Short mmCIF file of C-alpha atoms and ligand atoms in Angstrom, two decimals:
data_model
loop_
_atom_site.label_atom_id
_atom_site.label_comp_id
_atom_site.label_asym_id
_atom_site.label_seq_id
_atom_site.Cartn_x
_atom_site.Cartn_y
_atom_site.Cartn_z
CA MET A 153 123.79 104.97 39.94
CA GLU A 154 126.36 106.63 42.27
CA GLN A 155 124.14 109.66 42.55
CA ILE A 156 121.02 107.88 43.67
CA LEU A 157 122.92 105.77 46.20
CA GLN A 158 124.47 108.92 47.62
CA LYS A 159 121.09 110.59 47.88
CA ILE A 160 119.62 107.58 49.65
CA SER A 161 122.47 107.53 52.18
CA GLU A 162 122.06 111.32 52.73
CA TYR A 163 118.30 110.94 53.33
CA VAL A 164 118.88 108.06 55.81
CA GLU A 165 121.39 110.27 57.64
CA ILE A 166 118.98 113.21 57.97
CA GLY A 167 115.95 110.98 58.39
CA LYS A 168 114.00 111.88 55.27
CA ALA A 169 111.93 108.74 55.12
CA GLU A 170 109.27 109.39 52.55
CA LYS A 171 107.89 111.98 50.20
CA ASN A 172 105.27 113.16 52.68
CA SER A 173 107.49 113.14 55.74
CA PRO A 174 106.93 116.50 57.36
CA TYR A 175 110.61 116.92 58.30
CA PRO A 176 113.01 118.37 57.28
CA SER A 177 110.42 120.83 56.20
CA ASP A 178 112.43 122.21 53.27
CA LEU A 179 112.33 118.80 51.67
CA LYS A 180 108.57 118.31 52.07
CA GLY A 181 107.04 116.84 48.90
CA ILE A 182 110.40 115.60 47.57
CA ASP A 183 110.99 111.86 47.20
CA GLY A 184 112.55 110.36 50.35
CA ALA A 185 114.69 107.29 51.10
CA SER A 186 111.71 104.99 50.53
CA GLU A 187 110.82 106.24 47.04
CA LEU A 188 114.43 106.48 46.02
CA THR A 189 115.05 102.89 47.04
CA LEU A 190 112.18 101.82 44.82
CA GLN A 191 113.62 103.86 41.91
CA ALA A 192 117.09 102.32 42.50
CA LEU A 193 115.55 98.82 42.40
CA GLU A 194 113.75 99.76 39.14
CA MET A 195 117.07 100.97 37.77
CA GLY A 196 118.32 97.45 38.34
CA ILE A 197 120.61 98.22 41.25
CA LYS A 198 121.16 95.09 43.33
CA PRO A 199 119.34 95.07 46.73
CA ASN A 200 122.61 94.23 48.55
CA THR A 201 124.27 97.20 46.92
CA ILE A 202 121.44 99.56 48.00
CA LEU A 203 121.78 98.08 51.52
CA ASN A 204 125.48 98.30 51.84
CA ASP A 205 126.42 101.24 49.69
CA ALA A 206 123.52 103.51 50.53
CA LEU A 207 121.37 102.66 53.54
CA LEU A 208 124.09 101.43 55.88
CA ILE A 209 126.38 104.26 54.87
CA GLY A 210 123.68 106.75 56.04
CA MET A 211 123.28 104.86 59.30
CA ARG A 212 127.06 104.87 59.84
CA ARG A 213 127.35 108.54 59.28
CA ILE A 214 124.66 109.38 61.80
CA GLY A 215 126.31 106.82 64.14
CA GLU A 216 129.59 108.62 63.87
CA LYS A 217 127.92 111.90 64.74
CA PHE A 218 126.32 110.14 67.75
CA SER A 219 129.76 108.81 68.89
CA SER A 220 131.27 112.35 68.67
CA GLY A 221 128.44 113.88 70.60
CA LYS A 222 126.96 115.76 67.64
CA ALA A 223 123.79 113.63 67.41
CA PHE A 224 121.66 111.95 70.03
CA ILE A 225 119.41 108.94 70.43
CA PRO A 226 116.41 110.61 68.63
CA ASN A 227 118.68 111.28 65.60
CA LEU A 228 119.56 107.58 65.47
CA LEU A 229 115.85 106.75 65.67
CA ILE A 230 114.89 109.21 62.98
CA SER A 231 117.57 107.69 60.68
CA ALA A 232 116.59 104.16 61.55
CA LYS A 233 112.99 104.99 60.71
CA ALA A 234 114.02 106.26 57.19
CA MET A 235 116.18 103.15 56.84
CA ASN A 236 113.26 100.87 57.77
CA ALA A 237 110.98 102.61 55.31
CA ALA A 238 113.49 101.83 52.64
CA LEU A 239 114.09 98.29 53.96
CA GLU A 240 110.37 97.54 53.38
CA HIS A 241 111.12 97.46 49.66
CA LEU A 242 114.04 95.10 50.14
CA LYS A 243 112.00 92.69 52.22
CA PRO A 244 111.18 90.26 49.36
CA PHE A 245 114.88 90.13 48.52
CA PHE A 246 115.77 89.21 52.09
CA GLU A 247 113.18 86.42 51.84
CA SER A 248 114.62 85.13 48.50
CA GLY A 249 118.18 85.40 49.75
CA GLU A 250 119.21 88.14 47.28
CA ALA A 251 119.86 90.44 50.17
CA VAL A 252 121.23 89.28 53.51
CA PHE A 253 120.72 90.42 57.01
CA LYS A 254 123.84 91.31 59.02
CA GLY A 255 122.71 88.70 61.55
CA LYS A 256 119.94 87.85 63.97
CA ILE A 257 119.62 89.04 67.55
CA ILE A 258 117.21 87.93 70.25
CA LEU A 259 116.53 90.85 72.61
CA GLY A 260 114.85 90.86 75.97
CA THR A 261 114.73 92.75 79.30
CA VAL A 262 115.71 90.28 81.99
CA LYS A 263 113.53 88.62 84.58
CA GLY A 264 112.31 90.93 87.34
CA ASP A 265 112.65 94.04 85.15
CA LEU A 266 109.82 95.83 83.30
CA HIS A 267 111.79 98.65 81.70
CA ASP A 268 111.55 98.28 77.99
CA ILE A 269 112.60 101.67 76.46
CA GLY A 270 116.27 100.79 76.41
CA LYS A 271 115.67 97.45 74.80
CA ASN A 272 113.27 99.00 72.26
CA LEU A 273 115.86 101.57 71.22
CA VAL A 274 118.46 98.89 70.70
CA LYS A 275 115.92 96.99 68.63
CA MET A 276 115.19 99.97 66.36
CA VAL A 277 118.85 100.81 65.85
CA MET A 278 119.86 97.18 65.14
CA LYS A 279 117.03 96.85 62.65
CA GLY A 280 118.27 100.01 61.03
CA GLU A 281 121.74 98.44 60.86
CA GLY A 282 120.35 95.60 58.84
CA TRP A 283 119.82 93.05 61.60
CA GLU A 284 116.90 90.75 62.02
CA VAL A 285 115.61 91.34 65.55
CA VAL A 286 113.51 88.93 67.64
CA ASP A 287 112.05 90.91 70.51
CA ILE A 288 110.89 88.64 73.33
CA GLY A 289 109.71 91.42 75.67
CA VAL A 290 110.29 92.26 79.32
CA ASP A 291 110.64 90.11 82.49
CA VAL A 292 112.13 87.32 80.42
CA SER A 293 113.39 84.13 82.11
CA SER A 294 116.26 81.93 81.09
CA GLU A 295 113.78 79.36 79.77
CA LYS A 296 112.24 81.96 77.44
CA PHE A 297 115.66 82.95 76.10
CA ILE A 298 116.48 79.29 75.45
CA ASP A 299 113.13 78.71 73.74
CA ALA A 300 113.87 81.65 71.47
CA LEU A 301 117.25 80.25 70.66
CA LYS A 302 115.60 76.93 69.77
CA SER A 303 113.41 78.72 67.25
CA HIS A 304 116.29 80.89 66.00
CA PRO A 305 119.45 78.84 66.19
CA GLY A 306 122.64 80.73 65.73
CA ALA A 307 121.26 84.05 66.82
CA ILE A 308 123.19 86.24 69.24
CA VAL A 309 121.45 87.32 72.48
CA GLY A 310 121.10 90.84 73.99
CA LEU A 311 120.04 91.35 77.58
CA SER A 312 118.88 94.59 79.12
CA ALA A 313 118.30 95.72 82.79
CA LEU A 314 117.88 99.11 84.44
CA LEU A 315 118.37 98.40 88.16
CA THR A 316 121.23 96.74 90.04
CA THR A 317 118.80 94.22 91.54
CA THR A 318 117.50 93.01 88.19
CA MET A 319 120.96 93.17 86.59
CA MET A 320 121.81 90.35 89.06
CA ASN A 321 119.37 88.07 87.18
CA MET A 322 121.56 88.42 84.12
CA GLU A 323 124.14 86.06 85.58
CA ASN A 324 121.78 83.19 85.87
CA ILE A 325 120.47 83.81 82.32
CA VAL A 326 124.01 83.89 80.90
CA HIS A 327 124.86 80.63 82.59
CA SER A 328 121.72 78.85 81.46
CA VAL A 329 122.05 80.01 77.91
CA LYS A 330 125.75 79.13 77.79
CA GLU A 331 124.92 75.72 79.26
CA TYR A 332 122.37 75.22 76.53
CA ASP A 333 124.75 76.25 73.82
CA SER A 334 128.23 77.48 74.83
CA SER A 335 128.80 78.99 71.37
CA THR A 336 125.95 81.53 71.78
CA LYS A 337 127.26 85.10 72.05
CA ILE A 338 125.53 87.10 74.74
CA PHE A 339 125.71 90.95 75.03
CA VAL A 340 124.54 93.04 77.93
CA GLY A 341 123.47 96.64 78.35
CA GLY A 342 121.41 99.04 80.51
CA ALA A 343 122.15 102.01 82.87
CA PRO A 344 123.76 100.20 85.80
CA LEU A 345 125.91 97.81 83.70
CA SER A 346 129.62 97.97 83.24
CA ARG A 347 132.34 96.06 81.43
CA GLN A 348 133.55 94.66 84.77
CA PHE A 349 130.13 93.25 85.53
CA CYS A 350 129.87 91.79 82.05
CA ASP A 351 133.21 90.03 82.48
CA LYS A 352 132.18 88.84 85.95
CA ILE A 353 129.03 87.09 84.78
CA GLY A 354 130.73 85.60 81.69
CA ALA A 355 128.86 87.52 79.05
CA ASP A 356 130.69 88.29 75.72
CA GLY A 357 130.36 92.06 75.64
CA TYR A 358 128.90 95.21 77.18
CA PHE A 359 127.99 98.34 75.24
CA PRO A 360 126.68 101.57 76.67
CA ASP A 361 124.52 102.36 73.66
CA PRO A 362 123.05 100.69 70.57
CA HIS A 363 125.43 102.48 68.19
CA SER A 364 128.65 101.21 69.80
CA PHE A 365 127.02 97.78 69.89
CA ALA A 366 126.12 97.73 66.18
CA LYS A 367 129.53 99.23 65.37
CA SER A 368 131.30 96.35 67.08
CA PHE A 369 130.07 94.13 64.22
CA HIS A 370 131.22 96.34 61.40
CA ALA A 371 133.98 94.80 59.38
CA ASN A 372 136.27 97.76 59.57
CA MET B 69 103.91 116.68 114.07
CA ASN B 70 101.57 114.37 112.21
CA TYR B 71 102.92 110.82 111.78
CA ASP B 72 100.12 109.53 109.48
CA ALA B 73 100.82 108.67 105.88
CA ILE B 74 99.63 111.52 103.67
CA GLU B 75 98.80 111.11 100.00
CA ILE B 76 98.00 113.91 97.57
CA SER B 77 97.19 113.99 93.88
CA ILE B 78 99.05 116.51 91.86
CA PRO B 79 97.48 118.07 88.76
CA PHE B 80 99.61 117.78 85.62
CA TYR B 81 99.88 121.53 85.18
CA GLU B 82 101.89 121.79 88.35
CA ILE B 83 104.47 119.26 87.09
CA THR B 84 104.52 119.78 83.35
CA PRO B 85 108.08 119.60 82.10
CA SER B 86 109.21 122.13 79.55
CA THR B 87 110.18 121.18 75.99
CA SER B 88 113.80 122.18 76.55
CA GLN B 89 113.93 120.13 79.79
CA VAL B 90 112.88 117.06 77.83
CA LEU B 91 115.37 117.80 75.03
CA GLN B 92 118.14 118.16 77.59
CA ALA B 93 117.13 114.92 79.27
CA MET B 94 117.67 113.28 75.83
CA GLY B 95 121.18 114.65 75.80
CA TYR B 96 120.73 117.79 73.64
CA PRO B 97 122.55 120.93 74.65
CA PRO B 98 120.30 123.69 76.04
CA GLU B 99 120.69 125.83 72.92
CA SER B 100 119.69 123.02 70.55
CA ASP B 101 117.06 123.94 68.03
CA ASN B 102 115.74 120.68 66.60
CA LEU B 103 112.35 121.69 65.18
CA GLN B 104 111.13 118.17 64.43
CA LEU B 105 111.78 117.05 67.97
CA LYS B 106 110.48 120.25 69.60
CA ASP B 107 107.15 119.88 67.77
CA SER B 108 106.78 116.21 68.67
CA ILE B 109 107.72 116.91 72.27
CA GLU B 110 105.21 119.76 72.61
CA GLU B 111 102.50 117.58 71.09
CA ARG B 112 103.19 114.76 73.40
CA ILE B 113 103.43 116.92 76.49
CA ASN B 114 99.95 118.18 75.60
CA GLU B 115 98.63 114.63 75.32
CA ALA B 116 100.39 113.54 78.49
CA LYS B 117 97.87 115.39 80.63
CA LEU B 118 95.30 112.75 79.65
CA HIS B 119 97.50 109.88 80.83
CA VAL B 120 99.25 111.26 83.91
CA SER B 121 97.44 110.71 87.15
CA ALA B 122 100.19 111.75 89.62
CA THR B 123 100.05 110.96 93.28
CA ALA B 124 102.76 111.60 95.84
CA GLY B 125 102.85 111.09 99.49
CA PHE B 126 104.97 110.88 102.62
CA LYS B 127 105.03 109.57 106.07
CA ILE B 128 107.12 111.07 108.88
CA ILE B 129 108.41 108.46 111.30
CA ALA B 130 107.85 109.09 114.97
CA PRO B 131 111.22 110.29 116.34
CA LEU B 132 111.11 107.66 119.09
CA ASP B 133 111.23 104.93 116.45
CA PHE B 134 114.22 106.45 114.65
CA ILE B 135 117.90 105.83 115.46
CA ILE B 136 120.79 106.85 113.36
CA SER B 137 124.48 105.76 113.57
CA LYS B 138 127.58 106.21 111.36
CA ASN B 139 126.63 103.97 108.48
CA GLN B 140 123.03 103.07 109.05
CA PHE B 141 119.71 104.03 110.52
CA SER B 142 116.82 102.09 111.92
CA ILE B 143 113.12 102.52 112.07
CA ALA B 144 111.32 100.62 114.88
CA GLY B 145 114.23 98.22 115.09
CA VAL B 146 114.45 97.55 111.33
CA GLU B 147 117.92 98.41 110.16
CA PHE B 148 118.78 100.23 106.97
CA ASP B 149 122.28 99.87 105.48
CA SER B 150 122.06 103.32 103.96
CA LYS B 151 125.90 103.69 103.90
CA LYS B 152 127.91 106.64 105.10
CA ILE B 153 127.23 109.18 102.40
CA ILE B 154 123.58 109.33 103.19
CA THR B 155 123.94 108.90 106.97
CA SER B 156 126.55 111.65 107.14
CA GLN B 157 124.03 114.01 105.58
CA ILE B 158 121.20 113.12 107.93
CA ARG B 159 123.42 112.45 110.98
CA LYS B 160 121.75 115.12 112.99
CA ALA B 161 118.22 114.13 112.01
CA ASP B 162 115.68 113.41 114.73
CA THR B 163 113.68 111.46 112.25
CA ILE B 164 113.01 110.99 108.55
CA ALA B 165 110.12 111.27 106.12
CA ILE B 166 109.66 108.44 103.65
CA PHE B 167 108.18 109.70 100.35
CA THR B 168 107.04 108.33 97.02
CA ALA B 169 105.66 109.77 93.81
CA SER B 170 104.13 108.05 90.82
CA LEU B 171 102.46 108.96 87.51
CA GLY B 172 100.12 105.97 87.71
CA SER B 173 99.76 102.91 85.52
CA ALA B 174 97.81 104.54 82.71
CA PHE B 175 100.94 106.44 81.77
CA ASP B 176 102.99 103.24 81.51
CA GLN B 177 100.34 101.68 79.28
CA TRP B 178 100.25 104.75 76.99
CA SER B 179 104.00 104.78 76.78
CA LYS B 180 104.10 101.09 75.99
CA LYS B 181 101.45 101.42 73.30
CA VAL B 182 103.20 104.32 71.55
CA GLN B 183 106.58 102.62 71.81
CA SER B 184 105.21 99.67 69.83
CA GLU B 185 103.88 101.97 67.10
CA ASN B 186 106.48 104.67 66.89
CA ILE B 187 109.66 104.25 68.88
CA LEU B 188 110.79 107.92 68.54
CA ASP B 189 107.51 109.13 70.05
CA GLY B 190 107.72 106.26 72.56
CA TYR B 191 111.16 107.51 73.66
CA ILE B 192 109.85 111.11 73.84
CA ILE B 193 106.95 109.97 76.05
CA ASP B 194 109.25 107.89 78.20
CA THR B 195 111.48 110.89 78.76
CA ILE B 196 108.50 113.13 79.48
CA GLY B 197 107.41 110.59 82.12
CA SER B 198 110.78 110.49 83.75
CA GLU B 199 110.97 114.29 84.02
CA THR B 200 107.37 114.58 85.20
CA VAL B 201 107.77 112.11 88.05
CA GLU B 202 110.90 113.90 89.17
CA LEU B 203 108.88 117.18 89.27
CA ALA B 204 106.23 115.34 91.30
CA ALA B 205 109.03 114.35 93.73
CA ASP B 206 110.02 118.04 93.89
CA VAL B 207 106.41 118.94 94.89
CA ILE B 208 106.27 116.35 97.63
CA GLU B 209 109.74 117.40 98.83
CA GLU B 210 108.53 121.01 99.02
CA LYS B 211 105.36 119.88 100.86
CA ILE B 212 107.41 118.07 103.47
CA ASN B 213 109.58 121.15 103.82
CA GLN B 214 106.52 123.24 104.45
CA VAL B 215 105.11 120.89 107.06
CA VAL B 216 108.45 120.59 108.84
CA THR B 217 109.38 124.27 108.83
CA GLY B 218 105.93 125.03 110.25
CA GLU B 219 107.06 123.04 113.28
CA ASP B 220 110.45 124.85 113.38
CA TYR B 221 112.34 121.85 112.06
CA PHE B 222 114.62 121.62 109.01
CA CYS B 223 114.96 119.21 106.13
CA SER B 224 117.95 117.53 104.44
CA SER B 225 118.10 116.92 100.67
CA ARG B 226 116.22 113.91 99.41
CA PHE B 227 117.91 110.50 98.99
CA SER B 228 116.73 107.46 97.11
CA PRO B 229 117.57 103.78 97.46
CA GLY B 230 119.80 102.95 94.53
CA TYR B 231 121.82 106.16 94.88
CA CYS B 232 124.88 107.02 96.99
CA GLU B 233 125.68 103.31 97.46
CA TRP B 234 122.35 102.58 99.21
CA SER B 235 121.00 99.37 97.71
CA VAL B 236 117.69 99.39 95.84
CA ALA B 237 116.89 96.04 97.48
CA GLU B 238 116.28 98.03 100.76
CA GLN B 239 113.06 99.42 99.29
CA HIS B 240 111.29 96.36 100.56
CA LYS B 241 112.00 97.43 104.13
CA LEU B 242 111.29 101.04 103.38
CA PHE B 243 107.84 100.26 101.83
CA SER B 244 106.97 98.16 104.89
CA PHE B 245 106.48 101.41 106.77
CA LEU B 246 104.01 102.75 104.22
CA PRO B 247 100.40 101.63 103.74
CA LYS B 248 99.94 98.94 101.23
CA ASN B 249 99.68 100.21 97.63
CA PHE B 250 100.69 103.69 98.77
CA CYS B 251 100.37 106.13 95.83
CA GLY B 252 99.32 103.11 93.81
CA ILE B 253 102.85 101.62 93.93
CA SER B 254 103.65 97.97 94.37
CA LEU B 255 107.08 96.43 94.63
CA THR B 256 108.19 93.43 92.70
CA GLU B 257 110.52 90.80 94.18
CA SER B 258 113.54 92.62 92.70
CA ALA B 259 112.39 95.90 94.38
CA LEU B 260 111.22 97.40 91.18
CA MET B 261 108.38 99.86 91.68
CA ASN B 262 105.31 99.30 89.49
CA PRO B 263 104.17 101.61 87.80
CA ILE B 264 107.64 102.25 86.27
CA LYS B 265 107.37 106.04 86.47
CA SER B 266 107.70 106.04 90.25
CA VAL B 267 110.36 107.31 92.66
CA SER B 268 110.91 106.81 96.39
CA GLY B 269 113.26 108.11 99.07
CA ILE B 270 113.81 109.67 102.42
CA ILE B 271 114.41 113.15 103.78
CA GLY B 272 116.11 113.82 107.10
CA ILE B 273 114.25 116.03 109.53
CA GLY B 274 115.64 117.69 112.61
CA LEU B 275 116.27 120.83 114.57
CA ASN B 276 119.88 120.84 113.41
CA VAL B 277 119.55 119.32 109.93
CA LYS B 278 120.97 121.31 106.91
CA LYS B 279 120.69 120.82 103.16
CA LEU B 280 124.23 119.89 102.07
CA ASP B 281 125.69 119.24 98.66
CA TYR B 282 125.58 115.72 97.35
CA HIS B 283 128.82 113.88 98.08
CA CYS B 284 129.46 112.45 94.62
CA ARG B 285 133.22 112.73 94.86
CA ILE B 286 133.57 110.24 97.65
CA CYS B 287 130.85 107.87 96.36
CA THR B 288 132.17 104.58 94.85
CA GLN B 289 129.15 104.04 92.64
CA GLU B 290 131.19 104.35 89.49
CA ASN B 291 128.35 104.12 87.01
CA CYS B 292 126.10 106.69 88.65
CA TYR B 293 125.00 109.30 86.23
CA LYS B 294 125.13 112.00 88.89
CA LYS B 295 128.78 111.26 89.27
CA LYS B 296 129.38 111.14 85.49
CA HIS B 297 127.85 114.65 85.27
CA LEU B 298 130.53 115.95 87.63
CA VAL B 299 133.39 115.56 85.16
C1 B12 C 597 115.28 108.52 83.94
C2 B12 C 597 115.64 107.60 85.05
C3 B12 C 597 114.64 107.18 85.88
C4 B12 C 597 113.18 107.36 85.58
C5 B12 C 597 112.58 106.06 84.89
C6 B12 C 597 113.49 105.44 83.91
C7 B12 C 597 112.70 104.90 82.71
N1 B12 C 597 113.26 104.91 81.50
O1 B12 C 597 111.60 104.48 82.88
C8 B12 C 597 112.57 107.45 87.00
C9 B12 C 597 112.70 108.95 87.42
C10 B12 C 597 111.13 107.03 87.21
C11 B12 C 597 113.56 106.60 87.75
C12 B12 C 597 113.28 105.92 88.90
C13 B12 C 597 114.19 105.14 89.62
N2 B12 C 597 115.49 105.04 89.35
CO1 B12 C 597 116.33 105.79 87.80
N3 B12 C 597 117.29 106.54 86.42
C14 B12 C 597 116.99 107.27 85.38
C15 B12 C 597 118.23 107.67 84.59
C16 B12 C 597 118.59 109.14 84.90
C17 B12 C 597 118.12 107.46 83.07
C18 B12 C 597 117.49 106.14 82.69
C19 B12 C 597 116.90 106.18 81.33
O2 B12 C 597 115.68 106.16 81.18
N4 B12 C 597 117.69 106.30 80.30
C20 B12 C 597 117.27 106.32 78.89
C21 B12 C 597 117.13 104.88 78.47
C22 B12 C 597 116.72 104.82 77.04
O3 B12 C 597 118.41 104.31 78.66
P1 B12 C 597 118.66 102.82 79.04
O4 B12 C 597 117.43 102.13 79.45
O5 B12 C 597 119.85 102.80 79.93
O6 B12 C 597 119.09 102.15 77.62
C23 B12 C 597 120.15 102.69 76.87
C24 B12 C 597 121.50 101.97 77.15
O7 B12 C 597 121.66 101.54 78.48
C25 B12 C 597 121.60 100.90 76.15
N5 B12 C 597 121.03 99.56 76.45
C26 B12 C 597 119.98 99.27 77.18
N6 B12 C 597 119.74 97.91 77.13
C27 B12 C 597 120.72 97.37 76.36
C28 B12 C 597 120.94 96.07 75.94
C29 B12 C 597 122.03 95.82 75.16
C30 B12 C 597 122.34 94.40 74.71
C31 B12 C 597 122.92 96.88 74.73
C32 B12 C 597 124.08 96.61 73.90
C33 B12 C 597 122.65 98.15 75.08
C34 B12 C 597 121.54 98.44 75.94
O8 B12 C 597 120.90 101.39 75.03
C35 B12 C 597 119.88 102.30 75.46
C36 B12 C 597 119.93 103.48 74.53
O9 B12 C 597 121.12 104.18 74.60
C37 B12 C 597 119.29 106.63 85.08
C38 B12 C 597 120.76 107.11 85.14
C39 B12 C 597 121.30 107.11 83.72
N7 B12 C 597 121.75 108.19 83.19
O10 B12 C 597 121.32 106.03 83.13
C40 B12 C 597 118.77 106.32 86.51
C41 B12 C 597 118.94 104.95 87.09
C42 B12 C 597 118.57 103.93 86.08
N8 B12 C 597 117.92 104.92 88.20
C43 B12 C 597 118.32 104.32 89.19
C44 B12 C 597 117.54 104.15 90.37
C45 B12 C 597 118.17 103.57 91.59
C46 B12 C 597 116.13 104.41 90.34
C47 B12 C 597 115.14 104.20 91.54
C48 B12 C 597 115.29 102.85 92.20
C49 B12 C 597 115.30 105.38 92.54
C50 B12 C 597 114.22 105.43 93.56
N9 B12 C 597 114.44 104.74 94.67
O11 B12 C 597 113.23 106.03 93.35
C51 B12 C 597 113.81 104.34 90.78
C52 B12 C 597 113.27 102.94 90.30
C53 B12 C 597 112.03 103.09 89.49
C54 B12 C 597 111.16 101.85 89.48
N10 B12 C 597 110.14 101.82 88.72
O12 B12 C 597 111.49 100.91 90.22
C55 B12 C 597 119.77 103.80 89.07
C56 B12 C 597 119.78 102.33 88.85
C57 B12 C 597 121.05 101.64 89.43
C58 B12 C 597 120.74 101.03 90.74
N11 B12 C 597 121.37 101.50 91.81
O13 B12 C 597 119.91 100.15 90.78
C59 B12 C 597 120.30 104.66 87.89
C60 B12 C 597 121.31 103.99 87.04
C61 B12 C 597 120.90 105.96 88.45
C62 B12 C 597 122.15 105.74 89.26
N12 B12 C 597 122.07 105.58 90.60
O14 B12 C 597 123.19 105.77 88.76
N13 B12 C 597 114.70 106.56 87.13
#
């Protein structure tokens, strides 16, 4: 059991999603994270064990490389893709409650802003970290964030913006969401953002990249 | 000098970014040899030519309409709070050219579509777009240089709203001097240019203007990436 879990984590780290994934080329034709996850389930390994002791370990390892400048956003995405391929097999267990998401996050680019790549990268990495992500798009108003919270009570909220002008619209959204439910945690990110700005508008945290964001929720 | 707004379309082959340029824009060191990414980038650069419809343009302001002081400049009485870093660099300008460049809306649509299907390729395409539109801005800067030097004038470096402490919000005033929908660009209320892959800016023009280094060290825009690259 140890061995298969270790292999899965290794394949998530290097981004070997499936048997027919073309990269890394030397592993072409060999079972990837997806097939091995199925095999692990067949061996009777618990879905939560596969999630926590294999998939998330792989994501964490690539995350550490990212933090130390040895890996870059595409590496995180390649790993998250392998992770998601494996997660497909765990889906039924999430539905039945046998496996649990790390949490739920509502993500949107704020009103006035149409840039979605930053938000989409956060979405992919958070999914890969075992989060359930509700993507509500770009140019999102306070009302839309609140509507999403009504449908997904207890979720945390992530706001993205790329320009200083649109970043100003975050303040209003933070206030409205906190007014609706003061216990909702709101996180902000995007190129012109800073911790100072986050504190000034009363948001709960600023992260420069999706990895540091995901890491802030790790238990240790 | 011609003071009409001039718009040109730029063929993709003139502004095709290189694979290593795209890799570096994603943060990879120049010597990096990530085959998976290199192949995907090359493939997407090849496809990009079908989706890029680059236009760039400029308008030189009549010198009579242009006034510059220590921290600001004005065009036909409209004041721009461009802050001292930029004004110090164009202090000797007799006038400025306003320029824009854009890849067109088809590129944004393609990028969005791919992002929803495959985020890695979406990110690659987004980065290709950012690099390509900067190259389009290089072309138009060069064009302005040619026009100006032909008249025995000189050009400054280019400066964009949102850099060097000059507020992005001032784009509204800047665009008011360009024809409507110039280069296919429209501004939203929050001064965002639509299409996304667009850039704007100014270039100082004058008999005694020089290209100087950017003054990042004295700029207070702490989160600017140009400044971060200094350290
Ligand atoms: C590439 C780039 C462009 C590209 C387009 C960007 C794009 N993706 O479409 C081009 C060349 C077209 C461009 C144009 C302009 N740009 Co520009 N651009 C950049 C640059 C160099 C990188 C931005 C980028 O794409 N990064 C990659 C993406 C994936 O990163 P991201 O969106 O920031 O998201 C990451 C993180 O921020 C984080 N994140 C994002 N959202 C969230 C949310 C949460 C909750 C969390 C936790 C994390 C998180 O995770 C993501 C992955 O790491 C930045 C400087 C920089 N290094 O950041 C300036 C920058 C964004 N641009 C800036 C400016 C000013 C402009 C222009 C207004 C300049 C001009 N006058 O022409 C125009 C505006 C364009 C428009 N449509 O209106 C400013 C914005 C600040 C400001 N003053 O408003 C910046 C910050 C540069 C600066 N001065 O420091 N730009």
